[in-house]
GROMACS .gro file of C-alpha atoms in nm:
model
  267
    1MET     CA    1  -2.451  -5.094  -7.486
    2LEU     CA    2  -2.157  -5.269  -7.653
    3ARG     CA    3  -2.220  -5.454  -7.980
    4LYS     CA    4  -2.270  -5.831  -7.978
    5LYS     CA    5  -2.235  -6.096  -8.247
    6ASN     CA    6  -2.444  -6.413  -8.243
    7ILE     CA    7  -2.242  -6.733  -8.200
    8LEU     CA    8  -2.461  -7.045  -8.171
    9ASN     CA    9  -2.756  -6.831  -8.056
   10VAL     CA   10  -2.560  -6.656  -7.782
   11GLY     CA   11  -2.462  -6.291  -7.817
   12ILE     CA   12  -2.085  -6.246  -7.771
   13THR     CA   13  -1.956  -5.894  -7.710
   14ASP     CA   14  -1.735  -5.768  -7.990
   15ALA     CA   15  -1.497  -5.538  -7.804
   16SER     CA   16  -1.135  -5.514  -7.693
   17LYS     CA   17  -1.031  -5.557  -7.330
   18ASP     CA   18  -0.964  -5.184  -7.300
   19GLU     CA   19  -1.313  -5.105  -7.429
   20ILE     CA   20  -1.465  -5.349  -7.180
   21LEU     CA   21  -1.268  -5.203  -6.887
   22GLU     CA   22  -1.364  -4.848  -6.983
   23TYR     CA   23  -1.731  -4.945  -7.014
   24ILE     CA   24  -1.739  -5.106  -6.669
   25ILE     CA   25  -1.546  -4.836  -6.486
   26LYS     CA   26  -1.733  -4.544  -6.649
   27GLY     CA   27  -2.063  -4.711  -6.568
   28LEU     CA   28  -1.971  -4.737  -6.200
   29THR     CA   29  -1.927  -4.361  -6.178
   30LYS     CA   30  -2.290  -4.314  -6.281
   31ASP     CA   31  -2.613  -4.420  -6.118
   32GLY     CA   32  -2.659  -4.682  -6.384
   33LYS     CA   33  -2.851  -5.008  -6.378
   34LYS     CA   34  -2.721  -5.324  -6.219
   35TYR     CA   35  -2.597  -5.586  -6.461
   36PHE     CA   36  -2.395  -5.905  -6.487
   37ILE     CA   37  -2.117  -6.022  -6.718
   38VAL     CA   38  -2.064  -6.375  -6.849
   39THR     CA   39  -1.759  -6.537  -7.006
   40PRO     CA   40  -1.876  -6.805  -7.252
   41ASN     CA   41  -1.631  -7.070  -7.369
   42PRO     CA   42  -1.710  -7.366  -7.601
   43GLU     CA   43  -1.833  -7.579  -7.309
   44ILE     CA   44  -2.078  -7.308  -7.201
   45LEU     CA   45  -2.206  -7.261  -7.556
   46VAL     CA   46  -2.268  -7.636  -7.584
   47MET     CA   47  -2.462  -7.628  -7.254
   48ALA     CA   48  -2.665  -7.334  -7.382
   49SER     CA   49  -2.749  -7.522  -7.703
   50LYS     CA   50  -2.918  -7.791  -7.491
   51ASN     CA   51  -3.094  -7.563  -7.240
   52ILE     CA   52  -3.298  -7.273  -7.374
   53ASP     CA   53  -3.345  -7.123  -7.025
   54TYR     CA   54  -2.970  -7.111  -6.971
   55GLN     CA   55  -2.928  -6.963  -7.318
   56LYS     CA   56  -3.176  -6.686  -7.226
   57VAL     CA   57  -2.978  -6.608  -6.909
   58LEU     CA   58  -2.655  -6.576  -7.108
   59ASN     CA   59  -2.830  -6.341  -7.349
   60LYS     CA   60  -2.954  -6.125  -7.061
   61ALA     CA   61  -2.593  -6.043  -6.968
   62GLU     CA   62  -2.483  -5.689  -7.041
   63ILE     CA   63  -2.146  -5.820  -7.161
   64ALA     CA   64  -2.049  -6.169  -7.280
   65LEU     CA   65  -1.676  -6.219  -7.326
   66ALA     CA   66  -1.520  -6.474  -7.561
   67ASP     CA   67  -1.339  -6.684  -7.300
   68GLY     CA   68  -1.179  -6.952  -7.514
   69ILE     CA   69  -0.988  -6.965  -7.840
   70GLY     CA   70  -1.262  -7.193  -7.974
   71VAL     CA   71  -1.515  -6.909  -7.958
   72ILE     CA   72  -1.281  -6.683  -8.154
   73ILE     CA   73  -1.227  -6.951  -8.420
   74ALA     CA   74  -1.602  -7.017  -8.437
   75GLY     CA   75  -1.658  -6.648  -8.504
   76GLN     CA   76  -1.409  -6.660  -8.790
   77ILE     CA   77  -1.571  -6.970  -8.942
   78LEU     CA   78  -1.917  -6.816  -8.918
   79GLY     CA   79  -1.805  -6.483  -9.063
   80LYS     CA   80  -1.854  -6.306  -8.730
   81GLN     CA   81  -1.502  -6.211  -8.635
   82LEU     CA   82  -1.453  -6.098  -8.275
   83LYS     CA   83  -1.195  -5.841  -8.174
   84GLU     CA   84  -1.029  -6.025  -7.888
   85ARG     CA   85  -1.034  -6.325  -7.659
   86ILE     CA   86  -1.077  -6.210  -7.298
   87THR     CA   87  -1.063  -6.472  -7.022
   88GLY     CA   88  -1.232  -6.434  -6.687
   89VAL     CA   89  -0.902  -6.438  -6.499
   90ASP     CA   90  -0.750  -6.171  -6.727
   91LEU     CA   91  -1.053  -5.946  -6.683
   92LEU     CA   92  -1.041  -5.997  -6.305
   93GLU     CA   93  -0.672  -5.904  -6.281
   94SER     CA   94  -0.706  -5.608  -6.518
   95LEU     CA   95  -1.006  -5.467  -6.335
   96CYS     CA   96  -0.836  -5.493  -5.996
   97LEU     CA   97  -0.535  -5.310  -6.136
   98ARG     CA   98  -0.750  -5.034  -6.289
   99VAL     CA   99  -0.979  -4.975  -5.990
  100ALA     CA  100  -0.722  -5.009  -5.710
  101GLU     CA  101  -0.665  -4.633  -5.691
  102LYS     CA  102  -1.033  -4.548  -5.739
  103PRO     CA  103  -1.320  -4.538  -5.486
  104ILE     CA  104  -1.448  -4.870  -5.623
  105THR     CA  105  -1.495  -5.179  -5.407
  106VAL     CA  106  -1.456  -5.542  -5.514
  107GLY     CA  107  -1.574  -5.873  -5.376
  108PHE     CA  108  -1.486  -6.239  -5.428
  109LEU     CA  109  -1.751  -6.510  -5.409
  110GLY     CA  110  -1.714  -6.882  -5.477
  111GLY     CA  111  -1.446  -7.146  -5.515
  112LYS     CA  112  -1.364  -7.415  -5.264
  113PRO     CA  113  -1.364  -7.317  -4.895
  114GLY     CA  114  -1.091  -7.061  -4.826
  115VAL     CA  115  -1.002  -6.999  -5.192
  116ALA     CA  116  -1.197  -6.673  -5.226
  117GLU     CA  117  -1.027  -6.542  -4.913
  118ARG     CA  118  -0.681  -6.636  -5.042
  119THR     CA  119  -0.762  -6.479  -5.377
  120ALA     CA  120  -0.866  -6.153  -5.207
  121GLU     CA  121  -0.550  -6.151  -4.998
  122CYS     CA  122  -0.321  -6.222  -5.296
  123LEU     CA  123  -0.475  -5.939  -5.497
  124GLY     CA  124  -0.476  -5.707  -5.195
  125ILE     CA  125  -0.104  -5.762  -5.147
  126LYS     CA  126  -0.041  -5.713  -5.519
  127TYR     CA  127  -0.255  -5.396  -5.529
  128PRO     CA  128  -0.241  -5.251  -5.175
  129SER     CA  129  -0.495  -4.976  -5.251
  130LEU     CA  130  -0.759  -5.226  -5.363
  131LYS     CA  131  -1.081  -5.185  -5.162
  132ILE     CA  132  -1.190  -5.537  -5.068
  133ALA     CA  133  -1.551  -5.550  -4.951
  134PHE     CA  134  -1.637  -5.920  -4.953
  135ALA     CA  135  -1.469  -6.262  -4.960
  136ALA     CA  136  -1.642  -6.598  -4.909
  137SER     CA  137  -1.717  -6.928  -5.078
  138GLU     CA  138  -2.093  -6.874  -5.032
  139TRP     CA  139  -2.304  -6.561  -5.004
  140SER     CA  140  -2.357  -6.447  -4.644
  141MET     CA  141  -2.286  -6.141  -4.430
  142ASN     CA  142  -1.979  -6.324  -4.298
  143GLY     CA  143  -1.813  -6.241  -4.628
  144PHE     CA  144  -1.813  -5.872  -4.538
  145GLU     CA  145  -1.656  -5.943  -4.200
  146THR     CA  146  -1.389  -6.163  -4.358
  147ALA     CA  147  -1.307  -5.887  -4.607
  148LYS     CA  148  -1.257  -5.639  -4.322
  149LYS     CA  149  -1.005  -5.872  -4.160
  150ILE     CA  150  -0.821  -5.931  -4.487
  151GLU     CA  151  -0.802  -5.563  -4.572
  152SER     CA  152  -0.697  -5.472  -4.217
  153ARG     CA  153  -0.420  -5.732  -4.227
  154ILE     CA  154  -0.291  -5.599  -4.560
  155LYS     CA  155  -0.307  -5.237  -4.445
  156ASN     CA  156  -0.123  -5.320  -4.125
  157GLN     CA  157   0.157  -5.481  -4.326
  158GLU     CA  158   0.186  -5.166  -4.537
  159LEU     CA  159   0.184  -4.944  -4.230
  160ARG     CA  160   0.463  -5.143  -4.067
  161LYS     CA  161   0.670  -5.094  -4.380
  162GLU     CA  162   0.616  -4.719  -4.351
  163ASN     CA  163   0.665  -4.711  -3.971
  164ASP     CA  164   0.329  -4.542  -3.945
  165HIS     CA  165   0.083  -4.641  -3.674
  166ASP     CA  166  -0.227  -4.462  -3.806
  167SER     CA  167  -0.503  -4.687  -3.934
  168LEU     CA  168  -0.596  -4.669  -4.299
  169PHE     CA  169  -0.863  -4.936  -4.268
  170MET     CA  170  -1.210  -4.853  -4.405
  171ILE     CA  171  -1.537  -5.043  -4.372
  172HIS     CA  172  -1.721  -5.118  -4.698
  173ASN     CA  173  -2.089  -5.207  -4.681
  174SER     CA  174  -2.157  -5.249  -5.051
  175ILE     CA  175  -1.979  -5.401  -5.348
  176ASP     CA  176  -1.926  -5.228  -5.681
  177ILE     CA  177  -1.783  -5.534  -5.860
  178LEU     CA  178  -1.847  -5.889  -5.739
  179PHE     CA  179  -1.642  -6.168  -5.900
  180VAL     CA  180  -1.843  -6.492  -5.888
  181ALA     CA  181  -1.655  -6.821  -5.922
  182PHE     CA  182  -1.919  -7.094  -5.891
  183GLY     CA  183  -1.844  -7.239  -6.233
  184ALA     CA  184  -2.094  -7.277  -6.517
  185PRO     CA  185  -2.388  -7.292  -6.522
  186LYS     CA  186  -2.432  -7.220  -6.151
  187GLN     CA  187  -2.260  -6.879  -6.151
  188GLU     CA  188  -2.468  -6.740  -6.440
  189LEU     CA  189  -2.795  -6.869  -6.295
  190TRP     CA  190  -2.700  -6.736  -5.951
  191MET     CA  191  -2.617  -6.387  -6.082
  192ASN     CA  192  -2.940  -6.369  -6.280
  193GLU     CA  193  -3.148  -6.474  -5.982
  194ASN     CA  194  -2.975  -6.279  -5.705
  195LEU     CA  195  -2.822  -5.959  -5.842
  196ASP     CA  196  -3.129  -5.747  -5.770
  197LYS     CA  197  -3.139  -5.875  -5.411
  198ILE     CA  198  -2.781  -5.800  -5.302
  199PRO     CA  199  -2.575  -5.477  -5.255
  200VAL     CA  200  -2.377  -5.528  -5.577
  201LYS     CA  201  -2.365  -5.310  -5.890
  202VAL     CA  202  -2.185  -5.542  -6.134
  203ALA     CA  203  -2.143  -5.919  -6.101
  204ILE     CA  204  -1.895  -6.106  -6.320
  205GLY     CA  205  -1.879  -6.483  -6.364
  206VAL     CA  206  -1.513  -6.585  -6.362
  207GLY     CA  207  -1.518  -6.966  -6.343
  208GLY     CA  208  -1.191  -7.112  -6.214
  209SER     CA  209  -1.008  -6.777  -6.190
  210PHE     CA  210  -0.972  -6.792  -5.811
  211ASP     CA  211  -0.781  -7.120  -5.839
  212TYR     CA  212  -0.518  -6.953  -6.058
  213ILE     CA  213  -0.481  -6.634  -5.854
  214SER     CA  214  -0.471  -6.809  -5.517
  215GLY     CA  215  -0.212  -7.059  -5.641
  216GLU     CA  216  -0.451  -7.353  -5.606
  217VAL     CA  217  -0.387  -7.438  -5.974
  218PHE     CA  218  -0.080  -7.348  -6.180
  219ARG     CA  219  -0.172  -7.147  -6.489
  220ALA     CA  220  -0.024  -7.217  -6.831
  221PRO     CA  221   0.284  -7.010  -6.927
  222LEU     CA  222   0.210  -6.693  -7.125
  223LEU     CA  223   0.335  -6.833  -7.458
  224ILE     CA  224   0.099  -7.130  -7.436
  225ARG     CA  225  -0.189  -6.895  -7.354
  226LEU     CA  226  -0.106  -6.669  -7.649
  227ILE     CA  227  -0.115  -6.954  -7.902
  228GLY     CA  228  -0.448  -7.076  -7.766
  229PHE     CA  229  -0.344  -7.403  -7.603
  230GLU     CA  230  -0.420  -7.317  -7.240
  231TRP     CA  231  -0.701  -7.575  -7.248
  232LEU     CA  232  -0.451  -7.849  -7.337
  233PHE     CA  233  -0.210  -7.742  -7.063
  234ARG     CA  234  -0.490  -7.750  -6.808
  235LEU     CA  235  -0.591  -8.095  -6.928
  236MET     CA  236  -0.234  -8.216  -6.868
  237VAL     CA  237  -0.238  -8.068  -6.517
  238GLN     CA  238  -0.591  -8.190  -6.442
  239PRO     CA  239  -0.648  -8.508  -6.652
  240TRP     CA  240  -0.988  -8.563  -6.488
  241ARG     CA  241  -1.114  -8.279  -6.712
  242ILE     CA  242  -1.103  -8.507  -7.017
  243LYS     CA  243  -1.480  -8.567  -7.005
  244ARG     CA  244  -1.543  -8.193  -7.009
  245GLN     CA  245  -1.296  -8.137  -7.291
  246LEU     CA  246  -1.480  -8.391  -7.507
  247THR     CA  247  -1.750  -8.126  -7.543
  248LEU     CA  248  -1.506  -7.955  -7.784
  249LEU     CA  249  -1.599  -8.220  -8.043
  250GLU     CA  250  -1.965  -8.139  -7.994
  251PHE     CA  251  -1.886  -7.767  -8.018
  252ILE     CA  252  -1.705  -7.819  -8.351
  253TRP     CA  253  -2.004  -8.012  -8.485
  254LEU     CA  254  -2.244  -7.733  -8.380
  255VAL     CA  255  -2.029  -7.468  -8.548
  256LEU     CA  256  -2.000  -7.667  -8.872
  257LYS     CA  257  -2.373  -7.739  -8.869
  258GLU     CA  258  -2.440  -7.366  -8.824
  259LYS     CA  259  -2.202  -7.287  -9.106
  260PHE     CA  260  -2.324  -7.533  -9.365
  261LEU     CA  261  -2.677  -7.634  -9.267
  262SER     CA  262  -2.830  -7.319  -9.120
  263PRO     CA  263  -3.078  -7.156  -9.364
  264GLN     CA  264  -2.938  -6.809  -9.296
  265ASN     CA  265  -2.588  -6.926  -9.398
  266ALA     CA  266  -2.696  -7.131  -9.694
  267SER     CA  267  -2.600  -6.978 -10.026
   0.00000   0.00000   0.00000
């Protein structure tokens, strides 16, 4: 299991993106246990500070990625430096790239109606060898049927390019990696409650990632993301998020309280 560091009573995985990808992909080649992955940002850590049951669910995750520059800065302030910030959307894209040529299936669950399907199609076009097993806004067997249609449509486009009329379409009845985009805290609670009941090996909570990939929401330019101001760009694009962003003030207070008032940090 990858090492974690405690940030506001939630274990955050201290690993690089390459280490995370290798861990997930290697695990899928073995008959390992099912598990889920969470992507805590400051807002999620504030929620967890107010709800011990939610905090326990986050700590049950096999991997918890620092999704937010605030989590990285908090680690520095608390003397628990983390290797890298890894957002849900970056992990999603990187995994699809890495597994496209492998016998590993992926699924897309959540978002507004039609967004999961558009996300699956966008990624299938970008990575034509990607094995899409499921796509739906809510969990049901219809998601498997929708995935078949999406994958068939993509394969047919590729075949027309090659002037080949043989079908490459395959039917997938299980999902190796399921990306869950219900938003917090619903996605984490849903994965914890349902993973053992569904044909999925690894479930990953990815928040608003589908909106970016499907084109529903324009993502911040790379430079803005690199300097840690993606949250501000998103606030400019979606000003209604101001109430959610105010939790950053509460997050800062919790970090400073942990730093200066916690007995274990007191000198």
